[in-house]
């Protein structure tokens, strides 16, 4: 019979079969470990992405609300200034009328 490095063909084929089977099982276990580990990580990343999207949406609506509030405050400030100006004019008219009325009463 033929021998290679002191082993017969039967022994060589048995070793190849054992190493191939062990290697296949090792690769299958590694793939299973990596897949289960990355699935958990993938789920957590998906949750994080969803939360960031929700936060972004919330921040956008807060910004929109703040902008609307700022516009309303500006409009109210403008109206307040108008009323303040009108009040000054009324006070001047009242003062003028008071002077006129008191002057007429004093002259009688």
Backbone as numpy.savetxt, mean C-alpha at the origin, in Angstrom:
# Nx Ny Nz CAx CAy CAz Cx Cy Cz
35.29 -65.09 -17.76 34.46 -63.92 -17.76 35.33 -62.68 -17.76
34.67 -61.57 -18.15 35.38 -60.30 -18.18 35.24 -59.61 -16.84
36.31 -58.99 -16.42 36.32 -58.24 -15.17 36.85 -56.84 -15.43
36.22 -55.84 -14.79 36.70 -54.46 -14.87 36.98 -54.03 -13.45
38.20 -53.64 -13.18 38.66 -53.21 -11.86 38.32 -54.25 -10.80
38.34 -55.48 -11.13 38.13 -56.56 -10.19 36.67 -56.92 -9.98
35.76 -56.27 -10.68 34.32 -56.55 -10.55 33.84 -57.22 -11.82
32.91 -58.12 -11.66 32.31 -58.73 -12.83 31.19 -57.84 -13.33
30.70 -58.14 -14.54 29.63 -57.32 -15.12 28.39 -57.35 -14.25
28.08 -58.46 -13.63 26.91 -58.55 -12.74 27.05 -57.59 -11.56
28.21 -57.56 -10.96 28.44 -56.69 -9.81 28.40 -55.21 -10.23
28.97 -54.90 -11.40 28.96 -53.52 -11.89 27.53 -53.07 -12.14
26.73 -53.90 -12.79 25.34 -53.55 -13.07 24.54 -53.40 -11.77
24.82 -54.23 -10.77 24.13 -54.11 -9.48 24.47 -52.79 -8.82
25.76 -52.40 -8.86 26.17 -51.12 -8.27 25.53 -49.94 -9.02
25.51 -50.01 -10.35 24.89 -48.94 -11.14 23.41 -48.83 -10.78
22.73 -49.97 -10.65 21.32 -49.96 -10.29 21.11 -49.38 -8.90
21.94 -49.73 -7.95 21.81 -49.22 -6.58 22.08 -47.71 -6.56
23.18 -47.28 -7.22 23.49 -45.84 -7.24 22.41 -45.05 -7.97
21.89 -45.58 -9.05 20.82 -44.89 -9.80 19.57 -44.77 -8.96
19.18 -45.86 -8.30 17.98 -45.83 -7.45 18.16 -44.86 -6.29
19.32 -44.94 -5.62 19.58 -44.04 -4.49 19.62 -42.58 -4.96
20.24 -42.33 -6.09 20.29 -40.98 -6.64 18.90 -40.48 -7.01
18.08 -41.32 -7.60 16.72 -40.94 -7.96 15.89 -40.62 -6.73
16.04 -41.43 -5.68 15.30 -41.16 -4.44 15.79 -39.86 -3.81
17.10 -39.62 -3.82 17.66 -38.40 -3.27 17.16 -37.17 -4.04
17.15 -37.24 -5.35 16.65 -36.13 -6.17 15.17 -35.91 -5.90
14.39 -36.99 -5.78 12.96 -36.85 -5.52 12.73 -36.19 -4.16
13.51 -36.61 -3.13 13.39 -36.00 -1.79 13.78 -34.52 -1.82
14.85 -34.19 -2.53 15.26 -32.78 -2.63 14.19 -31.95 -3.34
13.65 -32.49 -4.43 12.60 -31.77 -5.15 11.37 -31.57 -4.26
11.00 -32.61 -3.50 9.86 -32.50 -2.59 10.12 -31.46 -1.51
11.32 -31.44 -0.94 11.66 -30.47 0.11 11.67 -29.05 -0.45
12.25 -28.89 -1.61 12.31 -27.55 -2.21 10.91 -27.08 -2.58
10.11 -27.97 -3.16 8.76 -27.59 -3.57 7.91 -27.20 -2.37
7.95 -28.00 -1.30 7.13 -27.68 -0.13 7.65 -26.41 0.56
8.94 -26.20 0.55 9.50 -24.99 1.15 9.16 -23.75 0.36
9.22 -23.84 -0.95 8.94 -22.67 -1.76 7.45 -22.38 -1.88
6.61 -23.41 -1.73 5.17 -23.16 -1.76 4.76 -22.29 -0.58
5.30 -22.58 0.60 5.01 -21.76 1.78 5.50 -20.33 1.58
6.70 -20.21 1.05 7.26 -18.89 0.78 6.44 -18.16 -0.28
6.03 -18.89 -1.31 5.22 -18.29 -2.36 3.88 -17.81 -1.81
3.28 -18.60 -0.93 2.01 -18.19 -0.32 2.19 -16.93 0.52
3.27 -16.89 1.28 3.53 -15.71 2.11 3.79 -14.48 1.24
4.54 -14.65 0.15 4.79 -13.54 -0.75 3.50 -13.06 -1.42
2.64 -14.00 -1.78 1.35 -13.62 -2.37 0.52 -12.83 -1.37
0.50 -13.27 -0.11 -0.22 -12.53 0.92 0.38 -11.14 1.10
1.71 -11.05 1.12 2.38 -9.76 1.27 2.03 -8.83 0.10
2.05 -9.36 -1.11 1.72 -8.55 -2.29 0.28 -8.06 -2.19
-0.64 -8.94 -1.77 -2.04 -8.53 -1.62 -2.18 -7.44 -0.56
-1.47 -7.58 0.55 -1.55 -6.57 1.60 -0.97 -5.24 1.14
0.12 -5.29 0.39 0.71 -4.05 -0.13 -0.26 -3.40 -1.12
-0.91 -4.21 -1.96 -1.91 -3.65 -2.88 -3.07 -3.01 -2.12
-3.54 -3.68 -1.06 -4.61 -3.10 -0.24 -4.16 -1.81 0.42
-2.93 -1.79 0.93 -2.39 -0.59 1.55 -2.29 0.54 0.53
-1.85 0.22 -0.67 -1.74 1.21 -1.74 -3.12 1.78 -2.07
-4.12 0.91 -2.15 -5.48 1.37 -2.43 -5.98 2.27 -1.29
-5.71 1.86 -0.06 -6.14 2.65 1.10 -5.45 4.01 1.10
-4.16 4.03 0.82 -3.43 5.29 0.78 -3.96 6.19 -0.34
-4.31 5.60 -1.47 -4.86 6.40 -2.58 -6.19 7.02 -2.18
-7.04 6.24 -1.50 -8.32 6.82 -1.11 -8.15 7.85 0.00
-7.17 7.67 0.89 -6.89 8.68 1.91 -6.40 9.97 1.24
-5.52 9.83 0.24 -5.01 10.99 -0.48 -6.14 11.71 -1.20
-7.02 10.93 -1.83 -8.16 11.53 -2.54 -9.06 12.28 -1.57
-9.32 11.68 -0.41 -10.16 12.33 0.60 -9.48 13.59 1.12
-8.18 13.53 1.35 -7.44 14.70 1.84 -7.48 15.82 0.81
-7.34 15.48 -0.47 -7.40 16.50 -1.52 -8.78 17.15 -1.58
-9.84 16.33 -1.48 -11.19 16.89 -1.48 -11.40 17.79 -0.27
-10.90 17.35 0.90 -11.04 18.15 2.11 -10.29 19.47 1.97
-9.10 19.42 1.40 -8.31 20.65 1.20 -9.04 21.62 0.27
-9.65 21.08 -0.80 -10.41 21.95 -1.71 -11.61 22.56 -0.99
-12.29 21.76 -0.17 -13.44 22.29 0.57 -13.01 23.35 1.57
-11.89 23.12 2.26 -11.39 24.10 3.23 -11.03 25.40 2.51
-10.37 25.27 1.35 -10.03 26.47 0.58 -11.28 27.24 0.18
-12.31 26.53 -0.27 -13.56 27.20 -0.64 -14.19 27.87 0.57
-14.17 27.20 1.71 -14.74 27.79 2.93 -13.94 29.01 3.38
-12.63 28.94 3.25 -11.80 30.10 3.60 -12.13 31.28 2.70
-12.32 31.00 1.42 -12.69 32.09 0.49 -14.03 32.69 0.89
-15.00 31.83 1.20 -16.31 32.35 1.61 -16.20 33.12 2.92
-15.36 32.64 3.83 -15.17 33.34 5.11 -14.59 34.74 4.87
-13.60 34.81 3.98 -13.01 36.11 3.66 -14.05 37.04 3.05
-14.92 36.50 2.19 -15.99 37.32 1.61 -16.90 37.84 2.71
-17.31 36.94 3.63 -18.19 37.35 4.72 -17.51 38.37 5.63
-16.22 38.16 5.84 -15.47 39.08 6.67 -15.44 40.47 6.04
-15.23 40.51 4.72 -15.24 41.79 4.00 -16.62 42.43 4.06
-17.67 41.62 3.87 -19.02 42.15 3.94 -19.32 42.67 5.35
-18.82 41.98 6.37 -19.04 42.41 7.75 -18.35 43.76 8.01
-17.15 43.95 7.45 -16.47 45.24 7.60 -17.27 46.36 6.96
-17.81 46.07 5.77 -18.62 47.08 5.09 -19.86 47.39 5.92
-20.50 46.36 6.45 -21.69 46.59 7.29 -21.34 47.38 8.54
-20.21 47.05 9.16 -19.79 47.79 10.36 -19.53 49.25 10.04
-18.93 49.51 8.89 -18.70 50.89 8.48 -20.02 51.62 8.24
-20.97 50.93 7.62 -22.29 51.54 7.40 -22.98 51.81 8.73
-22.89 50.81 9.64 -23.51 51.00 10.97 -22.87 52.18 11.68
-21.54 52.26 11.64 -20.83 53.37 12.28 -21.26 54.70 11.66
-21.35 54.73 10.34 -21.77 55.95 9.66 -23.20 56.31 10.05
-24.09 55.31 10.09 -25.48 55.56 10.49 -25.57 56.02 11.95
-24.77 55.41 12.81 -24.77 55.81 14.22 -24.34 57.27 14.36
-23.28 57.61 13.63 -22.80 59.00 13.69 -23.88 59.95 13.19
-24.53 59.55 12.09 -25.55 60.41 11.51 -26.75 60.54 12.45
-27.18 59.41 13.05 -28.33 59.43 13.97 -27.98 60.22 15.21
-26.83 59.99 15.80 -26.46 60.70 17.03 -26.22 62.18 16.75
-25.72 62.50 15.57 -25.52 63.90 15.22 -26.86 64.61 15.10
-27.85 63.95 14.53 -29.18 64.55 14.43 -29.83 64.68 15.78
-29.60 63.71 16.65 -30.20 63.78 17.99 -29.52 64.89 18.80
-28.24 65.06 18.65 -27.51 66.09 19.40 -27.86 67.49 18.89
-28.17 67.59 17.62 -28.47 68.91 17.07 -29.91 69.35 17.38
-30.75 68.49 17.85 -32.14 68.88 18.13 -32.29 69.55 19.42
